[in-house]
PDB file of C-alpha atoms in Angstrom:
ATOM      1  CA  GLN A  86     -22.419 -82.827  26.512  1.00 84.00           C
ATOM      2  CA  VAL A  87     -18.677 -83.174  26.750  1.00 92.00           C
ATOM      3  CA  GLN A  88     -16.281 -80.323  26.065  1.00 95.00           C
ATOM      4  CA  LEU A  89     -12.725 -80.899  24.917  1.00 97.00           C
ATOM      5  CA  VAL A  90     -10.005 -78.261  24.781  1.00 97.00           C
ATOM      6  CA  GLU A  91      -6.613 -79.068  23.267  1.00 97.00           C
ATOM      7  CA  SER A  92      -3.356 -77.246  23.812  1.00 98.00           C
ATOM      8  CA  GLY A  93       0.359 -77.783  23.407  1.00 98.00           C
ATOM      9  CA  GLY A  94       0.795 -77.544  19.669  1.00 97.00           C
ATOM     10  CA  GLY A  95       3.547 -75.519  18.060  1.00 98.00           C
ATOM     11  CA  LEU A  96       6.554 -75.497  15.779  1.00 98.00           C
ATOM     12  CA  VAL A  97       9.315 -78.023  16.392  1.00 98.00           C
ATOM     13  CA  GLN A  98      12.283 -79.316  14.427  1.00 98.00           C
ATOM     14  CA  ALA A  99      12.366 -82.857  13.128  1.00 98.00           C
ATOM     15  CA  GLY A 100      13.499 -85.219  15.851  1.00 98.00           C
ATOM     16  CA  GLY A 101      12.041 -83.038  18.560  1.00 98.00           C
ATOM     17  CA  SER A 102       9.171 -83.611  20.979  1.00 98.00           C
ATOM     18  CA  LEU A 103       5.877 -82.009  21.928  1.00 98.00           C
ATOM     19  CA  ARG A 104       3.197 -82.898  24.446  1.00 98.00           C
ATOM     20  CA  LEU A 105      -0.414 -82.201  23.630  1.00 98.00           C
ATOM     21  CA  SER A 106      -3.042 -81.882  26.325  1.00 98.00           C
ATOM     22  CA  CYS A 107      -6.808 -82.266  26.150  1.00 97.00           C
ATOM     23  CA  VAL A 108      -8.866 -81.055  29.089  1.00 97.00           C
ATOM     24  CA  VAL A 109     -12.189 -82.835  29.391  1.00 95.00           C
ATOM     25  CA  SER A 110     -15.248 -81.234  31.002  1.00 93.00           C
ATOM     26  CA  GLY A 111     -19.016 -81.589  31.039  1.00 87.00           C
ATOM     27  CA  ARG A 112     -20.987 -84.800  31.431  1.00 75.00           C
ATOM     28  CA  THR A 113     -18.040 -87.112  31.703  1.00 71.00           C
ATOM     29  CA  SER A 114     -17.793 -90.568  33.139  1.00 70.00           C
ATOM     30  CA  SER A 115     -15.347 -93.430  33.158  1.00 72.00           C
ATOM     31  CA  SER A 116     -17.162 -95.117  30.276  1.00 85.00           C
ATOM     32  CA  TYR A 117     -15.422 -93.165  27.566  1.00 91.00           C
ATOM     33  CA  ARG A 118     -12.744 -93.826  25.050  1.00 94.00           C
ATOM     34  CA  MET A 119     -10.541 -90.809  24.328  1.00 96.00           C
ATOM     35  CA  GLY A 120      -8.818 -90.470  21.003  1.00 97.00           C
ATOM     36  CA  TRP A 121      -6.394 -88.298  19.130  1.00 98.00           C
ATOM     37  CA  PHE A 122      -6.778 -87.722  15.395  1.00 98.00           C
ATOM     38  CA  ARG A 123      -4.875 -85.509  12.988  1.00 98.00           C
ATOM     39  CA  GLN A 124      -5.627 -83.725   9.758  1.00 97.00           C
ATOM     40  CA  GLY A 125      -3.111 -82.394   7.280  1.00 92.00           C
ATOM     41  CA  PRO A 126      -3.975 -79.798   4.595  1.00 83.00           C
ATOM     42  CA  GLY A 127      -6.521 -81.194   2.190  1.00 81.00           C
ATOM     43  CA  LYS A 128      -6.439 -84.592   3.835  1.00 85.00           C
ATOM     44  CA  ASP A 129      -8.802 -86.717   5.861  1.00 92.00           C
ATOM     45  CA  ARG A 130      -8.580 -87.115   9.619  1.00 93.00           C
ATOM     46  CA  PRO A 131      -6.999 -90.460  10.496  1.00 95.00           C
ATOM     47  CA  PHE A 132      -6.739 -92.041  13.894  1.00 97.00           C
ATOM     48  CA  VAL A 133      -3.526 -91.495  15.852  1.00 98.00           C
ATOM     49  CA  ALA A 134      -4.039 -92.973  19.320  1.00 98.00           C
ATOM     50  CA  ALA A 135      -6.745 -93.766  21.863  1.00 97.00           C
ATOM     51  CA  ILE A 136      -7.111 -94.741  25.479  1.00 96.00           C
ATOM     52  CA  ARG A 137      -9.869 -96.071  27.659  1.00 94.00           C
ATOM     53  CA  TRP A 138     -10.599 -93.615  30.405  1.00 91.00           C
ATOM     54  CA  ASP A 139     -11.311 -96.302  32.984  1.00 90.00           C
ATOM     55  CA  GLU A 140      -8.591 -98.878  32.297  1.00 89.00           C
ATOM     56  CA  GLY A 141      -5.998 -96.705  30.592  1.00 89.00           C
ATOM     57  CA  THR A 142      -5.529 -99.265  27.826  1.00 91.00           C
ATOM     58  CA  PRO A 143      -3.785 -97.542  24.881  1.00 96.00           C
ATOM     59  CA  ASP A 144      -4.044 -98.128  21.165  1.00 96.00           C
ATOM     60  CA  TYR A 145      -1.914 -96.603  18.391  1.00 98.00           C
ATOM     61  CA  ALA A 146      -1.812 -96.187  14.664  1.00 98.00           C
ATOM     62  CA  ASP A 147       1.127 -98.019  13.106  1.00 97.00           C
ATOM     63  CA  SER A 148       2.603 -94.732  11.919  1.00 96.00           C
ATOM     64  CA  VAL A 149       3.174 -93.513  15.486  1.00 98.00           C
ATOM     65  CA  LYS A 150       3.885 -96.707  17.409  1.00 98.00           C
ATOM     66  CA  GLY A 151       7.098 -96.432  19.372  1.00 97.00           C
ATOM     67  CA  ARG A 152       7.154 -92.633  19.033  1.00 98.00           C
ATOM     68  CA  PHE A 153       3.897 -91.367  20.578  1.00 98.00           C
ATOM     69  CA  ILE A 154       2.512 -92.142  24.015  1.00 98.00           C
ATOM     70  CA  ILE A 155      -1.085 -91.518  25.057  1.00 98.00           C
ATOM     71  CA  SER A 156      -1.951 -91.213  28.727  1.00 97.00           C
ATOM     72  CA  ARG A 157      -4.594 -89.749  30.979  1.00 95.00           C
ATOM     73  CA  ASP A 158      -4.714 -88.117  34.383  1.00 94.00           C
ATOM     74  CA  THR A 159      -8.115 -88.810  35.871  1.00 92.00           C
ATOM     75  CA  ALA A 160      -7.575 -86.342  38.705  1.00 93.00           C
ATOM     76  CA  LYS A 161      -6.966 -83.530  36.220  1.00 95.00           C
ATOM     77  CA  ASN A 162      -9.516 -84.755  33.659  1.00 94.00           C
ATOM     78  CA  THR A 163      -6.806 -84.491  31.037  1.00 96.00           C
ATOM     79  CA  VAL A 164      -5.588 -86.697  28.223  1.00 97.00           C
ATOM     80  CA  TYR A 165      -2.053 -86.305  26.928  1.00 98.00           C
ATOM     81  CA  LEU A 166      -0.260 -87.183  23.733  1.00 98.00           C
ATOM     82  CA  GLN A 167       3.496 -87.245  24.131  1.00 98.00           C
ATOM     83  CA  MET A 168       5.026 -87.040  20.676  1.00 98.00           C
ATOM     84  CA  ASN A 169       8.689 -87.953  20.293  1.00 98.00           C
ATOM     85  CA  THR A 170      11.027 -88.233  17.338  1.00 98.00           C
ATOM     86  CA  LEU A 171       8.725 -86.030  15.320  1.00 98.00           C
ATOM     87  CA  LYS A 172       8.868 -86.127  11.535  1.00 97.00           C
ATOM     88  CA  PRO A 173       7.737 -83.553   8.954  1.00 96.00           C
ATOM     89  CA  GLU A 174       4.914 -85.910   7.982  1.00 95.00           C
ATOM     90  CA  ASP A 175       3.517 -85.546  11.503  1.00 97.00           C
ATOM     91  CA  THR A 176       2.599 -81.960  10.617  1.00 97.00           C
ATOM     92  CA  ALA A 177      -1.160 -81.594  11.047  1.00 97.00           C
ATOM     93  CA  VAL A 178      -3.933 -80.194  13.181  1.00 98.00           C
ATOM     94  CA  TYR A 179      -4.379 -82.599  16.068  1.00 98.00           C
ATOM     95  CA  TYR A 180      -7.841 -83.173  17.444  1.00 98.00           C
ATOM     96  CA  CYS A 181      -8.946 -84.696  20.712  1.00 98.00           C
ATOM     97  CA  ALA A 182     -12.167 -86.708  20.595  1.00 97.00           C
ATOM     98  CA  ALA A 183     -14.382 -88.740  22.893  1.00 96.00           C
ATOM     99  CA  ARG A 184     -16.937 -91.477  22.471  1.00 94.00           C
ATOM    100  CA  ARG A 185     -18.900 -93.601  24.838  1.00 91.00           C
ATOM    101  CA  LEU A 186     -17.846 -97.209  25.052  1.00 88.00           C
ATOM    102  CA  GLY A 187     -19.954 -99.315  22.741  1.00 86.00           C
ATOM    103  CA  TYR A 188     -20.513 -96.453  20.293  1.00 85.00           C
ATOM    104  CA  GLY A 189     -18.832 -96.723  16.911  1.00 85.00           C
ATOM    105  CA  GLU A 190     -18.322 -93.043  16.206  1.00 92.00           C
ATOM    106  CA  TYR A 191     -16.553 -90.355  18.159  1.00 95.00           C
ATOM    107  CA  GLU A 192     -19.264 -87.989  19.327  1.00 93.00           C
ATOM    108  CA  TYR A 193     -17.326 -85.070  20.743  1.00 95.00           C
ATOM    109  CA  TRP A 194     -14.419 -83.148  19.267  1.00 97.00           C
ATOM    110  CA  GLY A 195     -12.108 -80.369  20.337  1.00 97.00           C
ATOM    111  CA  GLN A 196     -11.165 -77.396  18.201  1.00 97.00           C
ATOM    112  CA  GLY A 197      -7.738 -78.763  17.318  1.00 97.00           C
ATOM    113  CA  THR A 198      -4.176 -77.644  17.867  1.00 98.00           C
ATOM    114  CA  GLN A 199      -1.608 -77.128  15.107  1.00 98.00           C
ATOM    115  CA  VAL A 200       1.615 -79.116  15.112  1.00 98.00           C
ATOM    116  CA  THR A 201       4.261 -78.165  12.577  1.00 98.00           C
ATOM    117  CA  VAL A 202       7.474 -80.153  12.204  1.00 98.00           C
ATOM    118  CA  SER A 203      10.226 -78.481  10.218  1.00 97.00           C
ATOM    119  CA  THR A 204      13.142 -80.158   8.484  1.00 93.00           C
TER     120      THR A 204
END
């Protein structure tokens, strides 16, 4: 089992920045891909960004490219999502997730952290 705990959400004005953190614990290894997803009210939960734990190779949804940066600190077992130039449409609950490399679905999820961007 892998446990994920997110933090760092909050209320910010449009154009501002926030950094989300996801602390990873449990049966972890380097063979994981860590992702961030978000879910607005009454909406599905689309992909935002992901990173390979071993190589640190990032991947982003088009909607956040150039604004968000995903990173990881292997010493702290933490994944970060630096969110810059935030827009009201970025308002959502942000979830951290993990899956083993070679698996199609994300197996483990955090409880989510709310991000609200005001105009």
